[in-house]
XYZ file of C-alpha atoms in Angstrom:
780
model
C 109.371 123.964 59.976
C 105.912 125.533 59.864
C 103.787 125.094 62.969
C 100.337 123.617 62.718
C 97.459 125.945 63.627
C 96.668 123.728 66.622
C 100.196 123.925 67.992
C 100.276 127.660 67.395
C 97.067 128.144 69.293
C 98.471 126.203 72.213
C 101.541 128.408 72.460
C 99.737 131.730 72.060
C 98.529 131.979 75.687
C 102.123 131.610 76.914
C 103.140 134.672 74.850
C 100.282 136.653 76.364
C 101.327 135.660 79.873
C 104.825 137.009 79.374
C 103.428 140.460 78.746
C 102.220 140.505 82.329
C 105.847 140.776 83.419
C 107.025 143.164 80.723
C 108.536 145.348 83.429
C 110.924 142.617 84.490
C 114.642 143.420 84.415
C 116.314 143.108 81.053
C 118.518 140.315 82.349
C 115.413 138.256 83.073
C 113.712 139.105 79.801
C 116.837 138.118 77.900
C 116.327 134.501 78.942
C 113.112 133.959 77.058
C 114.793 133.009 73.790
C 117.063 129.997 73.985
C 118.394 127.247 71.840
C 116.962 123.839 72.677
C 120.426 122.418 73.030
C 121.103 124.735 75.945
C 120.116 124.294 79.554
C 118.898 126.897 81.992
C 121.602 125.642 84.329
C 124.659 127.897 84.519
C 127.854 128.077 86.651
C 127.390 129.602 90.082
C 128.469 133.233 90.244
C 130.592 132.667 93.325
C 132.773 130.025 91.737
C 136.218 131.263 90.991
C 137.439 128.019 89.514
C 138.750 127.982 85.968
C 136.215 126.018 83.952
C 137.440 122.480 83.586
C 136.298 120.030 80.991
C 133.752 117.862 82.758
C 133.168 120.229 85.667
C 132.172 123.175 83.517
C 129.929 120.985 81.413
C 128.153 119.736 84.499
C 127.795 123.264 85.825
C 126.454 124.533 82.520
C 123.923 121.736 82.545
C 122.952 122.181 86.166
C 122.436 125.639 87.637
C 120.643 128.900 87.072
C 122.920 131.924 87.169
C 122.426 134.686 89.666
C 122.518 137.191 86.767
C 121.292 135.521 83.612
C 123.576 135.858 80.569
C 122.410 136.923 77.174
C 122.052 134.532 74.284
C 125.467 135.459 72.872
C 127.183 134.778 76.173
C 125.435 131.417 76.363
C 126.665 130.572 72.885
C 130.204 131.537 73.931
C 129.920 129.332 76.977
C 128.782 126.425 74.856
C 131.578 126.924 72.365
C 134.130 127.184 75.172
C 132.859 123.943 76.649
C 133.150 122.176 73.297
C 136.714 123.473 72.801
C 137.824 122.424 76.272
C 136.561 118.910 75.649
C 139.075 118.475 72.824
C 142.110 119.586 74.830
C 143.858 117.326 77.278
C 142.208 113.944 77.882
C 144.087 113.704 81.125
C 141.727 116.210 82.757
C 139.060 113.476 82.763
C 141.128 111.669 85.420
C 141.297 114.535 87.923
C 141.621 113.882 91.600
C 138.362 112.842 93.335
C 138.596 115.817 95.683
C 138.613 118.264 92.764
C 135.497 116.590 91.324
C 133.722 116.843 94.650
C 134.735 120.483 94.971
C 133.389 121.267 91.516
C 130.041 119.745 92.520
C 130.026 121.850 95.670
C 130.157 124.948 93.471
C 126.825 123.998 91.882
C 123.753 125.947 92.969
C 120.590 123.867 93.078
C 117.752 125.150 90.926
C 115.334 125.149 93.857
C 117.739 127.196 95.981
C 118.301 129.746 93.228
C 114.574 130.181 92.654
C 113.906 130.546 96.374
C 116.509 133.341 96.639
C 114.845 135.512 94.004
C 113.307 138.625 95.504
C 110.482 139.592 93.147
C 107.623 137.932 91.347
C 109.045 139.214 88.075
C 112.352 137.436 88.627
C 110.656 134.188 89.666
C 108.311 134.307 86.674
C 111.212 134.955 84.335
C 113.090 131.951 85.682
C 109.993 129.793 85.314
C 109.441 131.005 81.737
C 112.982 129.993 80.932
C 112.699 126.583 82.587
C 109.328 125.800 80.998
C 110.132 127.307 77.592
C 110.029 123.823 76.036
C 110.215 120.189 77.242
C 113.924 119.818 76.476
C 114.934 122.897 78.475
C 112.783 121.725 81.374
C 114.318 118.252 81.176
C 117.839 119.702 81.613
C 116.950 122.017 84.481
C 117.226 119.465 87.294
C 119.958 116.968 86.336
C 121.179 114.437 88.854
C 124.928 114.939 89.368
C 125.706 111.797 91.288
C 126.498 109.196 88.597
C 125.357 106.310 90.796
C 121.990 107.906 91.477
C 121.693 109.176 87.917
C 121.879 105.596 86.673
C 118.526 104.999 88.376
C 116.933 108.389 87.792
C 118.550 111.226 85.790
C 116.377 113.870 87.493
C 117.203 115.350 90.890
C 113.769 114.620 92.328
C 114.264 116.208 95.780
C 115.415 119.428 94.118
C 112.267 119.481 91.978
C 110.095 118.842 95.031
C 111.778 121.665 96.959
C 111.174 124.105 94.116
C 107.471 123.242 93.957
C 107.243 123.382 97.774
C 108.733 126.887 97.787
C 106.440 128.112 95.027
C 103.237 126.847 96.609
C 104.249 128.092 100.057
C 105.749 131.509 99.217
C 104.888 132.583 95.666
C 102.019 134.927 94.842
C 98.829 133.869 93.110
C 100.048 135.547 89.913
C 103.230 133.453 89.895
C 101.240 130.277 90.545
C 98.918 131.156 87.678
C 101.995 131.673 85.507
C 103.252 128.234 86.553
C 99.908 126.713 85.623
C 99.925 128.268 82.184
C 103.550 127.368 81.509
C 102.944 123.780 82.616
C 99.952 123.389 80.294
C 101.917 124.931 77.429
C 104.838 122.547 77.993
C 102.493 119.563 78.051
C 100.905 120.703 74.793
C 104.350 120.991 73.173
C 105.078 117.363 74.073
C 102.380 116.380 71.629
C 102.837 119.011 68.917
C 106.606 119.549 69.117
C 108.238 116.779 71.201
C 111.899 116.543 72.121
C 114.213 114.925 69.615
C 115.889 113.110 72.494
C 113.569 110.572 74.131
C 115.435 110.783 77.434
C 114.692 114.518 77.648
C 111.010 113.881 77.009
C 110.962 111.341 79.828
C 112.767 113.693 82.229
C 110.348 116.510 81.459
C 107.384 114.224 82.123
C 108.825 113.253 85.492
C 109.379 116.890 86.509
C 105.811 117.804 85.558
C 104.362 114.846 87.473
C 106.059 116.057 90.647
C 103.898 119.180 90.624
C 101.403 118.505 93.449
C 98.632 120.279 91.506
C 99.281 118.679 88.130
C 95.943 116.820 88.024
C 94.042 120.087 88.661
C 95.474 122.129 85.776
C 92.943 122.786 83.035
C 92.872 124.661 79.734
C 90.859 127.840 79.437
C 88.216 125.864 77.562
C 87.813 123.519 80.529
C 89.624 120.309 79.530
C 92.206 119.005 81.985
C 95.820 118.806 80.863
C 96.684 115.677 82.842
C 95.368 113.208 80.211
C 97.621 114.932 77.646
C 100.579 114.253 79.928
C 99.462 110.618 80.173
C 99.321 110.454 76.366
C 102.911 111.675 76.279
C 103.871 108.837 78.632
C 102.180 106.279 76.403
C 103.923 107.780 73.347
C 107.374 107.118 74.818
C 109.462 104.330 73.351
C 109.304 101.080 75.399
C 112.817 101.630 76.757
C 111.916 105.123 77.975
C 108.680 103.901 79.546
C 110.670 101.265 81.422
C 113.172 103.923 82.528
C 110.312 106.119 83.735
C 108.925 103.248 85.806
C 112.390 102.809 87.325
C 112.409 106.509 88.239
C 109.005 106.090 89.843
C 110.333 103.230 91.947
C 113.753 104.520 92.968
C 114.868 106.859 95.739
C 117.503 108.308 93.439
C 118.708 111.821 94.084
C 118.365 111.901 97.855
C 122.077 111.697 98.647
C 123.259 114.560 96.459
C 120.404 116.734 97.668
C 121.525 116.403 101.238
C 118.262 114.895 102.426
C 118.115 111.716 104.521
C 116.023 109.935 101.901
C 113.568 110.460 99.127
C 110.786 109.417 101.454
C 110.964 112.925 102.911
C 110.042 114.399 99.519
C 106.668 112.662 99.505
C 103.629 112.806 101.793
C 103.965 110.884 105.041
C 100.592 109.263 104.408
C 102.122 107.309 101.547
C 103.638 104.740 103.881
C 100.855 104.848 106.444
C 98.222 103.838 103.901
C 100.136 100.919 102.396
C 98.309 98.390 104.512
C 99.470 94.853 105.039
C 100.925 92.916 102.168
C 103.834 90.713 101.254
C 106.608 92.979 100.008
C 109.527 90.659 99.590
C 112.722 92.648 99.221
C 110.961 96.005 98.874
C 112.861 98.814 100.565
C 110.783 101.514 102.274
C 112.571 104.223 100.280
C 111.469 102.481 97.091
C 107.908 101.992 98.321
C 107.202 105.648 99.142
C 108.005 107.171 95.706
C 106.182 104.451 93.778
C 103.163 104.723 96.042
C 103.185 108.494 95.558
C 103.070 108.228 91.770
C 100.237 105.681 91.984
C 98.280 108.188 94.061
C 98.782 110.891 91.429
C 97.073 108.851 88.723
C 94.513 107.397 91.110
C 93.500 110.865 92.305
C 92.468 111.810 88.764
C 90.496 108.574 88.335
C 88.788 109.111 91.692
C 87.841 112.712 91.034
C 86.391 112.094 87.582
C 84.522 108.978 88.704
C 82.961 110.828 91.646
C 82.098 113.727 89.369
C 80.356 111.388 86.911
C 78.462 109.736 89.771
C 77.099 113.147 90.785
C 75.894 113.995 87.282
C 72.322 115.322 86.973
C 69.786 112.520 87.055
C 66.723 111.403 88.922
C 66.480 112.552 92.497
C 65.833 110.614 95.642
C 62.718 111.026 97.746
C 64.522 113.487 100.017
C 65.023 115.859 97.120
C 68.801 115.365 97.061
C 70.516 114.319 93.866
C 70.956 110.545 93.817
C 74.398 109.134 93.036
C 74.489 107.415 89.660
C 76.251 104.267 88.590
C 79.148 104.944 86.236
C 80.456 103.140 83.179
C 83.868 103.902 81.727
C 82.269 104.880 78.412
C 80.708 107.851 80.227
C 84.201 108.992 81.238
C 85.729 108.801 77.781
C 85.206 112.541 77.326
C 87.598 113.270 80.197
C 90.142 110.787 78.751
C 90.031 108.534 81.795
C 91.002 105.448 79.737
C 94.324 107.139 78.900
C 95.057 107.620 82.600
C 94.039 104.017 83.284
C 96.513 102.824 80.644
C 99.317 104.586 82.522
C 98.230 102.775 85.672
C 98.407 99.577 83.617
C 102.105 100.251 82.990
C 102.697 100.814 86.697
C 100.755 97.705 87.642
C 102.802 95.583 85.232
C 106.018 96.982 86.685
C 104.796 96.302 90.211
C 103.847 92.726 89.320
C 107.489 92.123 88.447
C 109.202 94.079 91.226
C 106.553 93.804 93.995
C 107.119 97.303 95.356
C 103.649 97.791 96.866
C 100.737 95.453 97.650
C 98.518 94.762 94.647
C 95.651 96.281 96.647
C 97.339 99.683 96.221
C 95.816 99.802 92.743
C 92.235 99.263 93.915
C 90.193 102.428 93.415
C 87.435 102.939 95.985
C 85.467 105.376 93.818
C 85.433 102.987 90.855
C 84.389 100.054 93.040
C 81.635 102.098 94.653
C 80.125 103.617 91.508
C 80.851 101.100 88.734
C 77.748 100.118 86.776
C 78.492 96.403 86.592
C 75.302 95.488 84.750
C 76.256 97.942 82.005
C 79.994 97.347 82.142
C 80.043 93.546 81.802
C 78.159 93.409 78.441
C 80.358 96.223 77.105
C 83.444 94.273 78.143
C 82.336 91.421 75.888
C 81.914 93.740 72.900
C 84.909 94.264 70.575
C 86.707 97.615 70.875
C 84.461 98.677 73.739
C 85.415 100.813 76.737
C 84.892 99.176 80.107
C 86.243 99.263 83.651
C 86.481 95.470 83.374
C 89.424 96.002 81.000
C 91.416 97.300 83.981
C 90.988 94.537 86.587
C 93.731 95.930 88.849
C 91.359 98.812 89.731
C 88.664 96.424 90.934
C 88.454 94.905 94.397
C 87.732 91.189 94.978
C 84.160 92.091 95.943
C 83.600 93.864 92.624
C 85.206 91.042 90.659
C 83.023 88.464 92.386
C 79.980 90.556 91.457
C 81.191 90.694 87.840
C 81.455 86.896 87.794
C 77.976 86.620 89.309
C 76.531 88.906 86.624
C 78.318 86.870 83.938
C 76.815 83.688 85.344
C 73.318 85.170 85.499
C 73.575 86.271 81.860
C 74.738 82.828 80.744
C 72.100 81.043 82.834
C 69.394 83.255 81.351
C 70.705 82.567 77.851
C 70.684 78.808 78.429
C 67.184 79.028 79.870
C 65.921 80.817 76.762
C 67.757 78.378 74.491
C 66.149 75.465 76.316
C 62.701 76.853 75.588
C 63.550 77.335 71.917
C 65.048 73.836 71.637
C 61.928 72.418 73.272
C 59.848 73.846 70.426
C 61.766 71.870 67.797
C 63.427 68.872 69.447
C 61.273 68.059 72.416
C 61.260 69.050 76.056
C 64.653 69.723 77.629
C 65.340 70.596 81.231
C 66.242 74.287 81.656
C 68.359 73.513 84.739
C 71.398 71.436 85.609
C 69.750 68.926 87.946
C 71.766 66.599 90.172
C 69.846 63.958 92.135
C 72.182 62.381 94.676
C 72.205 60.146 97.725
C 73.901 61.352 100.876
C 75.767 58.069 101.331
C 77.029 58.053 97.712
C 77.664 61.690 96.889
C 80.904 61.368 94.915
C 79.840 58.370 92.819
C 76.409 59.808 91.955
C 77.819 63.241 91.113
C 80.660 61.868 88.977
C 78.281 59.648 87.001
C 75.769 62.428 86.319
C 78.313 65.112 85.419
C 79.942 62.784 82.889
C 76.619 62.573 81.057
C 76.180 66.344 80.827
C 77.138 68.458 77.828
C 79.219 71.601 78.290
C 76.163 73.754 77.591
C 74.277 71.936 80.369
C 76.941 72.908 82.891
C 76.184 76.577 82.202
C 72.599 76.169 83.384
C 71.476 77.069 86.871
C 72.257 74.246 89.308
C 69.493 72.453 91.174
C 70.301 69.688 93.674
C 67.917 67.206 95.228
C 68.822 64.741 97.937
C 67.039 61.434 97.432
C 64.372 60.901 100.085
C 64.224 64.523 101.207
C 61.561 67.107 100.492
C 63.729 70.236 100.299
C 63.301 72.408 97.202
C 66.583 73.895 96.034
C 66.457 77.680 95.875
C 70.128 77.950 96.811
C 70.342 76.388 100.251
C 70.347 72.729 99.190
C 73.161 73.219 96.699
C 75.270 75.014 99.329
C 75.038 72.020 101.642
C 75.670 69.672 98.713
C 78.968 71.420 97.944
C 80.051 71.422 101.576
C 79.419 67.696 101.920
C 80.966 66.579 98.644
C 84.206 68.536 98.981
C 84.531 67.103 102.487
C 84.412 63.633 100.950
C 86.690 64.387 97.991
C 89.413 65.861 100.172
C 89.244 63.086 102.760
C 92.073 60.568 102.960
C 89.859 57.653 101.860
C 89.948 58.801 98.220
C 93.738 59.126 98.178
C 94.010 62.026 95.731
C 94.865 64.851 98.168
C 96.941 64.893 101.311
C 96.893 67.577 104.011
C 100.192 68.791 105.425
C 100.239 68.309 109.193
C 101.788 71.747 109.786
C 100.103 74.020 107.229
C 96.844 72.017 106.853
C 96.897 72.790 103.108
C 95.981 69.961 100.738
C 98.221 68.987 97.829
C 98.221 66.223 95.258
C 99.576 62.843 96.336
C 102.547 61.968 94.050
C 101.742 59.109 91.704
C 103.868 57.794 88.879
C 100.910 56.205 87.054
C 97.559 57.417 88.431
C 94.622 55.095 87.887
C 91.823 56.200 85.530
C 89.359 56.323 88.436
C 91.656 58.662 90.339
C 91.987 60.935 87.325
C 88.195 61.019 86.888
C 87.807 62.025 90.518
C 90.426 64.713 90.007
C 88.525 66.088 87.023
C 85.345 65.984 89.101
C 87.029 68.008 91.832
C 88.010 70.677 89.324
C 84.447 70.728 87.953
C 83.001 71.051 91.442
C 85.148 74.070 92.234
C 84.245 75.582 88.871
C 80.529 74.948 89.468
C 80.793 76.493 92.928
C 82.351 79.633 91.473
C 79.773 79.739 88.673
C 76.884 79.370 91.134
C 78.381 81.743 93.749
C 78.842 79.087 96.437
C 81.712 79.405 98.912
C 83.566 76.199 99.776
C 85.279 74.995 102.920
C 88.492 73.768 101.305
C 92.137 74.390 102.078
C 94.190 74.638 98.910
C 97.507 76.503 98.867
C 98.094 79.726 96.899
C 100.352 77.754 94.553
C 97.344 75.858 93.173
C 95.483 79.067 92.349
C 98.610 80.404 90.653
C 98.814 77.288 88.498
C 95.115 77.523 87.641
C 95.724 81.072 86.385
C 98.776 80.022 84.373
C 101.365 81.632 86.669
C 104.726 80.233 87.647
C 105.273 78.908 91.147
C 108.546 79.378 93.005
C 110.390 78.491 96.182
C 108.323 80.796 98.370
C 105.170 78.917 97.407
C 106.686 75.781 98.927
C 106.569 77.454 102.341
C 102.755 77.163 102.333
C 102.584 73.611 100.981
C 105.335 72.041 103.097
C 106.972 74.393 105.642
C 109.390 71.737 106.898
C 110.688 70.949 103.411
C 111.013 74.644 102.618
C 113.064 75.135 105.779
C 115.270 72.171 104.927
C 116.011 73.426 101.416
C 116.749 76.890 102.803
C 119.203 75.438 105.313
C 120.859 73.526 102.476
C 122.190 76.819 101.114
C 124.062 77.449 104.371
C 126.042 74.201 104.439
C 129.735 74.156 103.596
C 131.325 72.022 100.906
C 132.525 69.532 103.510
C 129.066 69.226 105.052
C 127.465 68.650 101.661
C 130.050 66.022 100.848
C 129.279 64.311 104.148
C 125.578 64.123 103.225
C 126.388 62.088 100.099
C 123.190 63.356 98.484
C 122.475 62.805 94.798
C 119.919 64.435 92.482
C 117.215 61.955 93.457
C 113.948 62.222 95.389
C 112.178 59.405 97.203
C 108.414 59.523 97.654
C 105.554 57.297 98.777
C 103.349 56.191 95.879
C 100.270 54.547 97.436
C 102.398 52.544 99.862
C 105.310 51.904 97.484
C 108.614 53.748 97.878
C 109.689 55.196 94.533
C 112.695 57.192 93.351
C 112.662 60.089 90.880
C 115.743 61.564 89.220
C 115.650 65.360 89.262
C 117.960 65.591 86.235
C 119.191 63.078 83.663
C 121.631 60.710 85.351
C 120.670 62.255 88.688
C 121.508 59.047 90.534
C 125.184 59.597 89.679
C 125.260 63.374 90.181
C 126.439 64.394 93.645
C 125.095 67.491 95.409
C 127.802 70.151 95.742
C 128.122 73.841 96.543
C 128.209 74.622 92.830
C 124.984 72.819 91.911
C 122.855 73.146 95.052
C 120.811 76.028 93.591
C 119.939 73.753 90.672
C 119.061 70.991 93.128
C 116.655 73.258 95.025
C 114.997 74.485 91.827
C 114.550 70.955 90.521
C 113.187 69.762 93.865
C 110.615 72.565 93.910
C 109.709 71.776 90.308
C 109.204 68.128 91.257
C 106.801 69.009 94.071
C 104.711 71.430 92.037
C 104.925 69.943 88.540
C 106.570 66.606 87.873
C 105.013 64.671 90.764
C 101.448 65.706 89.910
C 101.472 66.622 86.221
C 98.647 64.303 85.139
C 96.550 64.919 88.261
C 96.745 68.672 87.908
C 96.056 68.515 84.173
C 92.766 66.713 84.876
C 91.944 69.047 87.751
C 92.501 72.124 85.570
C 90.563 70.605 82.671
C 87.555 70.151 84.954
C 87.835 73.696 86.302
C 88.291 75.217 82.845
C 85.270 73.330 81.550
C 83.202 75.747 83.653
C 85.378 78.854 84.053
C 87.597 79.062 80.973
C 85.697 82.062 79.568
C 84.872 83.615 82.920
C 86.294 86.838 84.375
C 88.120 84.490 86.764
C 91.085 84.555 84.404
C 91.650 88.242 85.251
C 91.863 87.631 88.976
C 94.967 87.338 91.093
C 95.655 84.064 92.928
C 94.824 85.654 96.286
C 91.547 86.990 94.875
C 90.615 83.634 93.385
C 91.241 82.010 96.761
C 88.856 84.536 98.349
C 86.295 83.810 95.656
C 86.470 80.057 96.281
C 86.909 79.981 100.053
C 85.604 83.344 101.274
C 87.066 85.398 104.118
C 88.275 84.059 107.443
C 87.135 87.058 109.516
C 84.149 86.130 111.713
C 83.113 89.695 112.498
C 79.640 89.145 113.960
C 79.520 92.800 114.930
C 79.436 93.633 111.223
C 76.744 90.978 110.722
C 74.634 92.490 113.508
C 74.929 95.916 111.901
C 73.723 94.678 108.499
C 71.018 92.218 109.629
C 67.452 92.832 108.474
C 64.508 92.137 110.818
C 61.072 90.988 109.695
C 57.731 89.803 111.054
C 57.512 92.347 113.842
C 61.093 92.232 115.099
C 63.438 95.215 115.237
C 66.941 95.742 116.550
C 65.408 96.998 119.817
C 63.264 93.898 120.414
C 64.215 92.151 123.645
C 64.573 88.719 122.028
C 66.871 90.217 119.371
C 69.063 91.800 122.036
C 69.155 88.447 123.850
C 70.052 86.705 120.583
C 73.103 88.876 119.867
C 74.232 88.648 123.492
C 74.134 84.834 123.296
C 75.894 84.778 119.912
C 78.594 87.102 121.260
C 79.428 84.432 123.857
C 79.868 81.727 121.188
C 83.251 80.344 120.231
C 84.347 80.599 116.591
C 83.303 76.983 116.103
C 79.766 77.680 117.333
C 79.569 80.834 115.238
C 80.411 78.818 112.150
C 77.759 76.261 113.074
C 75.226 79.074 113.390
C 76.178 80.326 109.919
C 75.820 76.813 108.541
C 72.416 76.417 110.216
C 71.083 79.700 108.843
C 72.735 79.778 105.394
C 73.941 76.188 104.654
C 77.515 77.531 104.567
C 79.910 78.327 107.372
C 82.057 80.447 105.074
C 82.246 84.247 105.090
C 81.605 85.934 101.718
C 84.122 88.272 100.101
C 83.949 91.622 101.826
C 83.055 90.150 105.224
C 79.840 89.304 107.017
C 78.474 92.783 106.338
C 78.001 91.605 102.729
C 75.819 88.674 103.833
C 72.099 89.276 103.328
C 70.948 87.923 106.699
C 67.354 88.141 107.935
C 65.894 87.300 111.362
C 62.118 86.831 111.173
C 59.581 86.308 113.960
C 58.199 82.771 114.127
C 55.415 83.030 116.708
C 55.415 83.801 120.405
C 57.113 82.019 123.262
C 57.141 78.240 122.758
C 59.333 75.157 122.955
C 59.824 75.058 119.185
C 63.387 75.106 117.886
C 64.608 77.912 115.635
C 64.443 76.985 111.942
C 65.818 78.575 108.786
C 65.202 79.154 105.104
C 68.766 78.538 103.989
C 67.966 79.438 100.404
C 67.293 83.019 101.482
C 69.506 83.235 104.619
C 66.470 83.685 106.875
C 66.526 82.612 110.550
C 63.047 81.943 111.955
C 63.223 82.752 115.661
C 60.343 82.333 118.132
C 59.936 85.093 120.699
C 61.459 83.220 123.637
C 60.627 84.689 127.024
C 64.074 84.317 128.620
C 67.677 84.464 127.438
C 68.429 81.048 128.959
C 65.644 79.430 126.960
C 66.842 81.119 123.791
C 70.388 79.866 124.390
C 69.288 76.268 125.000
C 66.937 76.135 122.007
C 69.452 77.782 119.649
C 72.303 75.450 120.644
C 70.084 72.400 120.164
C 69.139 73.592 116.687
C 72.653 74.356 115.426
C 74.028 71.040 116.703
C 71.423 69.160 114.641
C 71.423 71.125 111.415
C 71.922 68.552 108.630
C 69.022 67.694 106.346
C 66.057 69.374 104.700
C 62.288 69.197 105.069
C 59.145 71.134 104.245
C 57.788 73.594 106.819
């Protein structure tokens, strides 16, 4: 087959590099030409055993010889192996001790390389190993069949070889390794292996090189994106097998190491952070985390490099960091690397090896140009960081949703002006005029009259009889008050669990139309809060956010909704057959439906189906399904319809349940130290002003309840935004000299107006009086 000019040009530098070691011994130079079907692994020289069928084949596929044979001797060895395989089938059933002894005769590739004395010998071995992807793939086979089923490459052996080279080898040898690695990667594209498994093994070996992301062609382009393209070109089965290799600790036992964790940086486990890793073994976490860091390191470096690109300078004369869009990084093939991270993220979503936060990229979240990225995300076939939501933190995602909302609000505002020119005056805002003593009824009535396009306008709320002008503060209090009413027991649509304090739907066989309307209103309110960037004080379980995002709920979700029931169902699995028979339990559930005791059959003819050891797993699954689905199907359908009426096209659909909960409810961390560090002072105050120092000393003495009341007084919300209180734009402004006036606030702008009280005791008394009487609005 004739090579393409491009492929030929890729291989030419490797030929030139060989000439550097033209003085190498003839035995080393004789290895440079090999058939692809052969491996660089050869029987150990010290083995005196007569080559057996399977043993000799494993040796020939496993080790480098101390003195490398010529091509003819390799062909003879291959032919001998093929002949021996046709002889006596009984040799396949040799004694286990003989099999173990034959494996003991194998010399690990890393050990053989480390024992070479000269740079010429090491370079010759590397040239042989990296002569093409297939030869490289067969250079580090996993001998243990159990471990090989998870990962066919002896990963610790590969790591030891790279560790030796980077610790002991000369710069010339390392440069040779760089060139050979780039050449092998290029061949994966121009002349890939016929066997997909070999291509996958070669990719894994190359990824284990700790400097793989730094290797670049002579013309400047990095080789790592080409390796990522080779990953994406694998067949689906091979990609899945590669993900399994990433996740497994395979190879540690045969290598004589205590675990694969030792082959990877210790920081891998230390930086995992907190997260629910159900069933994830530490030896599985470390390798997978390591491979994530490989791809993330390339994304981080290129993003930081793009942020430092030449642009306008700051007043200090230093280059200002620039915001980055993914389209600016297309030249360095960053989208290809991000697609590989997509594969890993999908695998992790299924197997839960590391916390989902492991995929967040700090550089991307710091430098992303959201205002440029969001419009590009909406364009067909565009390149955008928004297409890879697993890279983005909850703070970034909330900012994306805010930008989306601003764009839509601006569009509706412009459309209102145009419609006014042809069909009369229309209000450019979504205005709700409500009474404090009839919040739910007034809101439900007015929202029912609004069109879907009206709900995308900017919200303005006015309380009847009050003078406050809504610039953000009035609507925040409106949401806090109405959700407090909706989730109260008097409406009978949600019930809080006494132990977890989470609210869940009250089971109803035939919900009344009024109840369903209120449920739809609740969904709309949460959607409007998200759309208008208002944080709510509600307590909904993670299971509800999963259902809103179309995800399946399971038994573990029941732990949050009803811990006692979850414990009871768990204990059910421990009972014996006699104990279950004694219970005389059938496939029925009793529940309270607005004061009436009702019975629900979990399966057809459940009343006559007894609970046994054989069917208890089915019983538990059906019980969980009843709690989350059957008992509240119509209520949840209305709730979701109301939420989707606002957020169906929002970036919300790309969030995780935990992130959506943060978006709706905010953080729980009341770190007032962070708030003090980010507070802005105005009107003559500074952080060194005596009254300001008194203020923070008084606030530091507050309980969490008083701190939340202070937040509500100053911002109309006692919730902490995503990212913590350091993300809250909080201003303390001077409001005159010493006086008996109470502190006041502009809640629309998060401004606290604080008189310059003469003493700390007076400040404490005046501040406490103000925050205990903080409901209502007026004009100052």
